[in-house]
């Protein structure tokens, strides 16, 4: 049988399989080396990682061979023997080998950036090719990498040329080809039935789970699972109970009702103040970049100085790991629903209860001001549909952008546009709310020369220091404006610079800064309340003493009682609630776990039941968020 297979066209599948497994093995081994200190690989874990990895490798290959199997089956003998077919097959094999080399390099670079296999981020990168292609071109010596892959591919193909030649020369009747094809096409069916994402959950150490995966397989899985039905995949409570718990969480002493309709009237004491809001959301600004939070590299002298003069929130956490999650949380005050963020759910992302809509109703000039092109990540559609005007790179004259890179204009050019818009609003006698989103603190980490003492493009520290310089420069320029005195400058991150850790939701990797600077209106102080990005909108409105109707999940941080403190954090599938040094996690397949002291070197994780009070609190937030969004109960309605 072996000799018979060797004299079959289908031997090509076997040869390429061996090469592909070699590439996958090399990839996994290099990633093990890169992640070795964090992966905690014992001998048993090491064996499990490679064994499960092989299963995923074979599963991906079984799917990939479907079109190849059909081609080898259906091409008649008279065409198989032609020069055209032989040339096509050789080219296809060379392209496949080159693709394997490209995937190997891409996985290493992706891991270096995110410490995970391909996931939703890689899918997004495929969708937004212009920004991503420019970013890769500016970040890496692309011609060198592609050239090395080409040379290696030539060598591998040269080693396999005799086997390819033999397979191209065989004559094989259709009945024999059909027998092979029938057997091979059973493999993807078996993979579909037996292999899923659950297999890779071999450990509580997330690095081990990622190493046991296959990058291309994960890429396809990310396409399939970009949105998850909460009720189908997660543990639920009866809607009436979950609703009552959620109402209790968000209410201000009102009786908890068994309804998910959380719309209510917020009465903030004091006379309403129509102060301007200049909200700067900084790309990837982890709290631990700031000297205020213990960093000794002196990267943020301006932010550290502002922190001393501001209302500084020391225990605020991002809801997710992507820009769109931060935008969603601050704008809509909603927990992260499983799957992709609301910003990117085309057709369902507009006409929602947003901070912009509330302030627009109050007579504010409301603008989303972005350093890049706002079609990226569907941001323009999201903000335009929720009460905001749009200012972005595409609407900014070229001569007013002195420096741009793959992601957009430099931060100081962005602030120039925002200050110009503030001048226009002031002249029109309108208060303004501007939500800015920066781009510089992102690979390729390039910025204008002569701003700081770290060369452009040299890495994250330089980008952080330039980001800090640009904020300081913006504040200095704003101080010379007549609207400065009556403006709240709000500085917050969208997410941290990295969320990888030994556990699925490493709490410390979600810690971000929030400071509110307004010398004439906000006293310098530290607020140590545990809180979330979803609490930013209610807190800002409370600082303005504004009464308003609300469908927000968040609360005024300044009025929170100790028992109300919590942070909501998640990734694409795991949904967490952090409170009282405990992290409760909901996972697909209705799994529930709790970590005690999640910041410990080896946090203790235990399976829990739904009657656990922390888990029920966790379920109430996320079940409620999914229900409310799906039933449009947070749709903007103003009478």
XYZ file of C-alpha atoms in Angstrom:
639
model
C 0.000 0.000 0.000
C 2.839 2.374 0.845
C 4.505 1.703 -2.526
C 1.170 2.135 -4.253
C 0.616 5.516 -2.532
C 4.138 6.594 -3.459
C 3.184 6.061 -7.110
C 0.021 8.151 -6.810
C -0.655 11.813 -7.470
C -1.795 11.942 -3.855
C 1.758 11.362 -2.710
C 2.131 15.120 -3.242
C -0.209 15.639 -0.264
C 1.975 13.380 1.881
C 5.214 15.143 0.898
C 3.805 18.594 1.566
C 2.279 17.368 4.848
C 5.693 16.325 6.137
C 7.132 19.709 5.156
C 4.216 21.577 6.728
C 4.550 19.636 9.979
C 8.245 20.503 10.009
C 7.434 24.205 9.599
C 4.791 24.024 12.347
C 7.236 22.197 14.609
C 9.906 24.831 14.081
C 7.365 27.593 14.697
C 6.137 26.027 17.942
C 9.686 25.413 19.156
C 10.765 28.995 18.486
C 7.677 30.268 20.291
C 8.446 27.974 23.227
C 11.895 29.554 23.414
C 10.384 33.061 23.285
C 7.809 32.261 25.970
C 9.802 29.838 28.078
C 10.084 31.920 31.287
C 6.323 32.553 31.383
C 5.095 29.194 30.081
C 6.190 27.155 33.148
C 6.619 24.013 31.039
C 7.116 20.881 33.075
C 8.014 17.662 31.252
C 4.346 16.616 31.197
C 3.202 20.063 30.054
C 5.900 20.074 27.375
C 4.689 16.730 26.008
C 1.048 17.824 26.123
C 1.871 21.076 24.329
C 3.540 19.322 21.418
C 1.001 16.498 21.252
C -2.017 18.815 21.179
C -0.113 21.099 18.838
C 0.297 18.195 16.421
C -3.458 17.560 16.544
C -4.178 21.190 15.645
C -1.513 21.113 12.923
C -3.150 18.056 11.362
C -6.618 19.572 11.747
C -5.598 22.692 9.863
C -3.910 20.643 7.160
C -7.007 18.467 6.764
C -9.076 21.556 5.955
C -6.411 22.998 3.679
C -6.200 19.829 1.579
C -9.889 19.847 0.555
C -9.427 21.850 -2.695
C -6.176 20.010 -3.425
C -7.837 16.619 -3.009
C -10.647 17.601 -5.355
C -8.193 18.914 -7.943
C -6.142 15.713 -7.868
C -9.356 13.697 -8.218
C -11.008 15.587 -11.033
C -8.143 16.451 -13.388
C -8.202 13.824 -16.186
C -5.074 11.884 -17.146
C -4.711 13.656 -20.474
C -4.549 17.047 -18.725
C -2.459 15.777 -15.794
C 0.341 14.835 -18.191
C 0.449 18.239 -19.936
C 3.259 20.766 -19.447
C 0.692 23.372 -18.402
C -0.582 21.244 -15.508
C 2.919 20.267 -14.445
C 3.944 23.902 -14.381
C 0.828 24.821 -12.419
C 1.383 22.065 -9.840
C 5.038 23.001 -9.375
C 4.090 26.653 -8.960
C 1.343 25.746 -6.477
C 3.750 23.648 -4.408
C 6.357 26.425 -4.421
C 3.683 28.966 -3.402
C 2.546 26.639 -0.600
C 6.097 26.300 0.707
C 6.591 30.040 0.500
C 3.294 30.528 2.336
C 4.450 28.211 5.111
C 7.617 30.241 5.488
C 5.652 33.478 5.482
C 3.290 32.131 8.170
C 6.276 31.082 10.290
C 7.757 34.590 10.141
C 4.364 36.245 10.665
C 3.640 34.114 13.719
C 6.965 35.051 15.304
C 6.353 38.766 14.705
C 2.746 38.538 15.885
C 3.829 36.721 19.043
C 6.512 39.326 19.681
C 3.798 41.998 19.565
C 0.870 40.271 21.306
C 2.208 37.027 22.895
C -0.603 35.001 21.314
C -1.251 32.984 18.170
C -3.336 34.561 15.420
C -6.677 35.823 16.725
C -9.233 38.584 16.095
C -6.432 41.104 15.791
C -4.917 39.268 12.850
C -8.350 39.123 11.201
C -8.680 42.882 11.641
C -5.229 43.321 10.175
C -6.339 41.465 7.055
C -9.419 43.659 6.694
C -7.565 46.981 7.066
C -4.768 46.218 4.633
C -3.601 49.777 3.942
C -2.802 50.702 7.530
C -1.398 47.291 8.337
C 0.718 47.028 5.192
C 2.161 50.488 5.809
C 2.779 49.625 9.451
C 4.647 46.428 8.549
C 6.646 48.206 5.872
C 7.657 50.953 8.305
C 8.322 48.602 11.229
C 10.346 45.778 9.683
C 12.995 45.274 6.947
C 10.379 43.656 4.740
C 12.525 43.079 1.618
C 15.097 41.249 3.765
C 12.470 39.038 5.410
C 10.741 38.207 2.134
C 14.083 37.541 0.459
C 15.176 35.126 3.180
C 11.840 33.295 2.957
C 12.286 33.027 -0.818
C 15.788 31.574 -0.524
C 14.684 29.029 2.108
C 11.716 28.087 -0.073
C 13.999 27.500 -3.045
C 16.134 25.189 -0.946
C 13.187 23.206 0.433
C 11.658 22.885 -3.009
C 14.988 21.698 -4.412
C 15.068 18.926 -1.785
C 11.583 17.751 -2.804
C 11.922 18.155 -6.564
C 12.455 14.425 -7.284
C 9.311 13.444 -5.360
C 7.301 16.074 -7.205
C 8.623 14.893 -10.564
C 7.678 11.286 -9.778
C 4.130 12.217 -8.749
C 3.650 14.256 -11.907
C 4.684 11.346 -14.087
C 2.383 8.662 -12.690
C -0.724 7.393 -14.442
C -3.584 6.643 -12.113
C -7.133 5.480 -12.947
C -10.094 7.482 -11.673
C -11.312 4.620 -9.442
C -8.013 4.553 -7.528
C -7.994 8.340 -7.231
C -11.564 8.229 -5.911
C -10.595 5.768 -3.178
C -7.784 8.029 -1.987
C -9.980 11.137 -2.216
C -12.778 9.520 -0.201
C -10.355 8.661 2.583
C -8.709 12.073 2.590
C -12.016 13.945 2.627
C -12.989 12.090 5.796
C -10.154 13.849 7.612
C -11.674 17.370 7.641
C -14.978 15.822 8.716
C -13.247 14.138 11.650
C -11.458 17.402 12.466
C -14.769 19.259 12.460
C -16.361 16.696 14.779
C -13.447 16.079 17.152
C -11.232 19.180 17.219
C -12.349 22.505 18.664
C -11.076 25.329 20.820
C -11.663 23.353 24.009
C -8.770 20.994 23.343
C -6.183 23.718 23.758
C -7.392 24.591 27.256
C -4.851 22.219 28.736
C -3.705 24.512 31.524
C -4.531 27.605 33.536
C -1.321 29.033 32.047
C -2.421 30.923 28.918
C 1.037 30.686 27.334
C 0.841 26.880 27.342
C -2.583 27.014 25.696
C -1.344 29.342 22.991
C 1.752 27.239 22.304
C -0.418 24.163 21.845
C -2.404 25.937 19.142
C -1.833 26.291 15.422
C -1.686 29.843 14.052
C -3.591 29.312 10.786
C -6.203 27.199 12.594
C -6.698 30.001 15.140
C -6.971 32.525 12.320
C -9.874 30.607 10.780
C -11.481 30.123 14.207
C -11.341 33.897 14.769
C -13.315 34.437 11.560
C -15.946 31.948 12.704
C -16.283 33.198 16.279
C -16.230 36.973 15.827
C -19.507 37.246 17.731
C -20.769 34.904 20.432
C -24.352 34.536 21.585
C -24.146 34.978 25.347
C -27.202 32.832 26.047
C -25.874 30.006 23.901
C -22.285 29.878 25.141
C -22.225 31.258 28.705
C -23.726 30.445 32.055
C -26.978 32.295 32.612
C -29.358 33.088 35.431
C -33.118 33.436 35.017
C -33.587 36.775 33.289
C -35.627 38.163 36.187
C -32.907 37.330 38.699
C -30.078 38.621 36.502
C -32.053 41.788 35.840
C -32.713 42.393 39.547
C -29.028 41.909 40.359
C -28.018 44.299 37.563
C -30.561 46.904 38.658
C -29.150 46.667 42.173
C -25.618 47.151 40.813
C -26.361 50.306 38.864
C -29.105 51.870 40.977
C -28.673 54.643 43.483
C -30.798 53.258 46.255
C -33.800 52.535 44.037
C -35.732 49.296 44.362
C -34.305 46.605 42.090
C -36.798 45.662 39.382
C -36.865 42.294 37.525
C -36.380 44.055 34.185
C -33.334 44.637 32.018
C -34.585 48.104 31.090
C -31.977 50.124 32.993
C -33.047 53.522 31.677
C -33.363 55.892 34.571
C -33.019 59.546 35.524
C -29.772 60.652 37.164
C -30.052 63.610 39.510
C -26.642 65.126 40.237
C -26.745 67.806 42.970
C -25.662 71.370 42.324
C -26.099 73.869 39.542
C -25.332 72.499 36.093
C -21.962 73.598 34.712
C -21.423 73.632 30.956
C -17.683 73.212 31.120
C -15.791 72.073 28.049
C -14.427 68.515 27.953
C -11.179 67.785 26.118
C -10.936 63.997 26.434
C -7.691 62.514 25.163
C -7.656 58.740 24.749
C -4.013 57.713 24.395
C -3.076 54.634 22.402
C -1.675 51.787 24.567
C -0.769 53.933 27.596
C -0.276 51.385 30.370
C -0.342 52.801 33.877
C 3.100 51.340 34.544
C 4.663 53.666 31.938
C 4.078 56.593 34.324
C 6.491 57.575 37.051
C 3.394 58.224 39.150
C 2.811 54.461 39.183
C 6.415 53.534 39.876
C 8.184 53.635 36.505
C 11.808 54.750 36.956
C 12.647 55.441 33.282
C 11.426 59.081 33.326
C 9.345 58.634 30.167
C 6.373 60.743 31.285
C 7.528 63.922 33.046
C 4.559 65.937 31.738
C 1.944 63.367 32.702
C 3.563 62.919 36.109
C 3.429 66.653 36.668
C -0.184 66.796 35.524
C -1.046 63.843 37.778
C 0.121 65.848 40.790
C -2.171 68.714 39.733
C -5.180 66.613 38.761
C -7.851 64.324 40.048
C -5.937 61.074 39.568
C -7.786 57.751 39.520
C -5.258 55.193 40.697
C -7.277 51.960 40.330
C -9.051 52.249 37.012
C -9.015 49.330 34.548
C -9.605 49.008 30.825
C -12.427 46.733 29.734
C -10.452 45.092 26.942
C -7.295 44.807 24.914
C -8.202 46.732 21.760
C -8.842 50.379 20.905
C -12.446 49.703 19.944
C -13.124 48.236 23.388
C -11.864 51.395 25.072
C -13.899 53.592 22.732
C -16.979 51.472 23.348
C -16.616 51.537 27.135
C -16.050 55.288 27.481
C -18.629 56.265 24.857
C -21.462 53.849 25.673
C -20.653 52.908 29.289
C -21.319 49.233 28.588
C -19.382 46.098 29.608
C -17.530 44.184 26.876
C -19.976 41.777 25.264
C -18.385 38.547 23.947
C -16.926 38.584 20.446
C -16.026 41.766 18.636
C -16.781 45.178 20.079
C -19.990 47.079 19.370
C -17.981 49.659 17.414
C -17.418 47.029 14.718
C -20.837 45.370 14.653
C -21.892 46.912 11.382
C -25.616 47.586 11.248
C -26.035 47.551 15.032
C -23.477 50.138 16.148
C -25.428 53.401 15.871
C -28.283 55.241 17.600
C -27.141 54.131 21.042
C -27.178 55.836 24.425
C -23.823 57.585 24.295
C -21.965 60.290 26.166
C -21.941 62.248 22.922
C -25.727 62.087 22.553
C -26.252 63.197 26.161
C -23.945 66.206 25.781
C -25.251 67.080 22.323
C -28.716 67.252 23.871
C -27.223 69.701 26.385
C -26.102 72.010 23.557
C -22.484 70.881 23.223
C -20.395 70.792 20.070
C -19.534 67.093 20.056
C -16.642 65.811 17.928
C -14.605 62.627 17.546
C -11.092 63.673 16.543
C -8.836 60.885 15.324
C -5.217 60.963 14.199
C -5.775 58.324 11.508
C -8.426 57.585 8.927
C -11.676 56.990 10.740
C -12.928 54.275 8.426
C -10.390 52.078 10.214
C -12.168 49.778 12.696
C -15.514 51.351 11.605
C -14.877 54.280 13.961
C -16.364 57.049 11.804
C -19.634 55.188 11.286
C -19.873 54.390 14.992
C -19.264 57.931 16.204
C -21.233 59.685 13.464
C -24.195 57.459 14.312
C -24.000 58.241 18.025
C -24.019 62.025 18.134
C -20.494 63.009 17.103
C -19.045 65.059 14.280
C -15.869 63.681 12.726
C -12.416 65.200 12.308
C -9.734 62.790 11.116
C -6.730 62.478 8.846
C -8.833 62.415 5.697
C -10.488 65.732 6.595
C -7.236 67.451 7.588
C -5.337 69.444 4.918
C -1.998 67.855 4.006
C -0.103 71.039 4.770
C -1.356 70.928 8.374
C 0.126 67.476 8.984
C 3.870 67.864 9.372
C 4.432 64.189 10.127
C 2.461 61.031 9.359
C 3.131 57.301 9.526
C 1.130 54.172 8.780
C -1.488 54.933 11.424
C -1.968 58.653 10.912
C -0.759 62.091 11.908
C 1.603 62.738 14.797
C 0.018 63.523 18.145
C 1.032 67.187 18.156
C -0.630 67.656 14.747
C -3.748 65.982 16.124
C -3.792 68.372 19.080
C -3.377 71.310 16.714
C -6.559 70.248 14.914
C -8.399 69.844 18.210
C -7.310 73.266 19.479
C -8.411 74.818 16.199
C -11.830 73.164 16.579
C -12.022 74.401 20.190
C -11.353 77.960 19.021
C -14.204 77.632 16.513
C -16.626 76.330 19.148
C -15.627 79.095 21.568
C -16.202 81.759 18.934
C -19.648 80.260 18.310
C -20.318 80.502 22.067
C -20.841 76.736 22.366
C -19.376 74.441 24.999
C -17.514 71.555 23.422
C -16.915 67.895 24.090
C -14.052 66.508 22.040
C -13.096 62.830 22.200
C -9.579 62.517 20.785
C -7.901 59.246 19.837
C -4.129 59.255 19.345
C -2.061 56.871 17.192
C 1.638 57.468 17.875
C 2.180 54.958 20.705
C 1.907 52.082 18.257
C 4.378 50.231 16.112
C 6.331 51.513 14.088
C 6.793 54.031 16.974
C 7.777 56.878 14.660
C 7.272 60.583 15.386
C 8.717 63.988 14.419
C 12.405 64.589 15.000
C 13.697 67.126 17.537
C 10.851 66.562 19.972
C 12.532 64.276 22.493
C 15.959 62.773 23.132
C 15.062 59.251 21.872
C 15.363 58.699 18.103
C 12.143 58.108 16.190
C 11.418 54.494 15.367
C 13.643 53.076 18.091
C 10.852 51.399 20.046
C 8.009 51.804 22.516
C 9.886 53.909 25.124
C 10.480 56.651 22.564
C 6.842 56.607 21.467
C 5.694 56.887 25.090
C 8.046 59.788 25.756
C 6.934 61.574 22.583
C 3.287 60.984 23.515
C 4.013 62.571 26.883
C 5.823 65.511 25.251
C 2.887 66.138 22.910
C 0.431 66.193 25.826
C 2.596 68.686 27.694
C 2.906 70.849 24.574
C -0.859 70.728 24.047
C -1.559 71.825 27.623
C 0.924 74.710 27.295
C -0.781 75.910 24.112
C -4.252 75.491 25.599
C -3.300 77.628 28.592
C -3.022 80.605 26.233
C -6.615 80.154 25.042
C -9.647 81.919 26.514
C -11.498 78.625 26.872
C -8.764 76.940 28.954
C -10.073 78.043 32.340
C -13.447 76.383 31.799
C -12.204 73.114 30.306
C -11.789 69.685 31.830
C -8.773 67.934 30.327
C -9.375 64.199 30.636
C -6.475 61.865 29.837
C -7.085 58.136 29.689
C -5.727 55.124 27.788
C -7.744 52.967 25.423
C -5.953 49.862 26.741
C -2.504 48.836 27.887
C 0.526 48.064 25.747
C 0.162 44.315 26.258
C -2.343 41.973 27.844
C -0.483 38.671 27.756
C 0.109 36.873 31.022
C 0.236 33.463 32.623
C -3.515 33.589 33.154
C -6.221 34.416 30.624
C -7.144 37.740 32.235
C -4.064 39.165 33.989
C -5.617 42.020 35.948
C -2.423 44.087 36.173
C -2.252 44.153 32.348
C -5.562 46.080 32.257
C -4.493 48.883 34.622
C -4.607 52.285 32.911
C -4.283 55.907 34.040
C -7.159 58.377 34.234
C -6.598 61.965 35.256
C -8.866 65.004 35.084
C -7.022 68.308 34.973
C -8.812 71.619 35.436
C -7.098 73.872 37.979
C -10.063 76.234 38.290
C -12.682 73.523 38.798
C -11.152 70.232 39.973
C -9.016 69.981 43.087
C -5.856 67.899 42.901
C -6.462 64.614 44.682
C -6.060 60.860 44.374
C -9.121 58.690 43.964
C -8.298 55.123 44.996
C -11.664 53.591 44.186
C -11.555 50.385 42.123
C -13.359 51.298 38.909
C -13.781 50.695 35.206
C -13.711 52.552 31.901
C -17.498 52.211 31.849
C -17.598 54.597 34.840
C -15.903 57.495 33.022
C -19.023 58.958 31.367
C -21.184 59.028 34.545
C -18.272 60.510 36.514
C -17.699 63.329 34.025
C -21.409 64.186 33.970
C -21.431 64.192 37.778
C -18.500 66.623 37.827
C -20.614 68.936 35.672
C -23.569 68.548 38.092
C -25.699 67.457 35.150
C -29.085 65.816 35.512
C -29.766 63.449 32.624
C -31.587 60.348 31.512
C -29.261 57.368 31.377
C -28.953 53.866 29.970
C -25.356 53.619 31.145
C -24.025 50.629 33.073
C -21.362 52.702 34.818
C -21.592 54.791 37.952
C -20.096 57.983 39.322
C -16.777 56.804 40.758
C -16.722 59.663 43.255
C -19.951 58.447 44.870
C -19.185 54.713 44.931
C -19.398 52.877 48.223
C -16.735 50.218 48.983
C -19.158 47.362 48.330
C -19.916 48.799 44.865
C -16.322 48.839 43.656
C -15.504 46.509 40.761
C -13.723 46.425 37.432
C -15.037 44.664 34.344
C -12.350 43.198 32.106
C -12.459 40.777 29.234
C -10.957 39.495 26.049
C -12.869 38.128 23.080
C -14.248 35.138 24.987
C -13.533 35.400 28.708
C -15.558 37.880 30.755
C -14.271 38.929 34.155
C -15.377 40.883 37.199
C -12.631 41.969 39.587
C -13.645 42.926 43.114
C -12.166 42.574 46.598
C -9.002 40.979 45.243
C -10.962 38.249 43.489
C -11.424 37.786 39.763
C -14.547 35.916 38.648
C -14.418 34.640 35.059
C -17.119 33.452 32.683
C -15.967 31.359 29.726
C -17.701 29.723 26.752
C -19.244 26.291 27.311
C -20.713 27.720 30.548
C -17.456 27.437 32.452
C -17.002 29.545 35.564
C -13.846 30.050 37.552
C -12.527 32.299 40.255
C -9.003 33.478 40.893
C -8.007 34.571 44.365
C -5.406 37.322 44.295
C -5.005 37.278 40.477
C -1.868 39.422 40.694
C 0.008 36.760 42.670
C 2.850 34.938 40.831
C 0.751 31.753 40.814
C -2.900 32.718 41.321
C -5.174 30.011 42.660
C -7.982 29.264 40.214
C -10.990 27.169 41.176
C -14.161 25.993 39.467
C -17.251 27.494 41.067
C -21.014 27.088 40.901
C -23.535 29.654 39.736
C -24.776 30.269 43.272
C -21.441 31.926 44.105
C -22.235 35.590 44.826
C -19.306 36.972 42.806
C -20.151 34.762 39.827
C -23.795 35.838 39.955
C -22.673 39.462 39.993
C -20.441 38.721 37.003
C -23.293 37.016 35.132
C -25.683 39.890 35.849
C -23.418 42.442 34.148
C -22.608 40.423 31.044
C -25.957 38.687 30.571
C -27.578 42.069 31.029
C -25.261 43.796 28.573
C -25.882 41.157 25.917
C -29.646 41.236 26.413
C -29.887 45.023 26.489
C -27.782 45.459 23.356
C -29.550 42.698 21.411
C -33.004 44.033 22.346
C -32.034 47.683 21.679
C -32.852 48.725 25.238
C -29.913 51.151 25.169
C -31.112 52.776 21.943
C -31.010 56.568 22.106
C -34.458 57.939 22.806
C -34.880 61.580 23.657
C -38.350 63.029 24.096
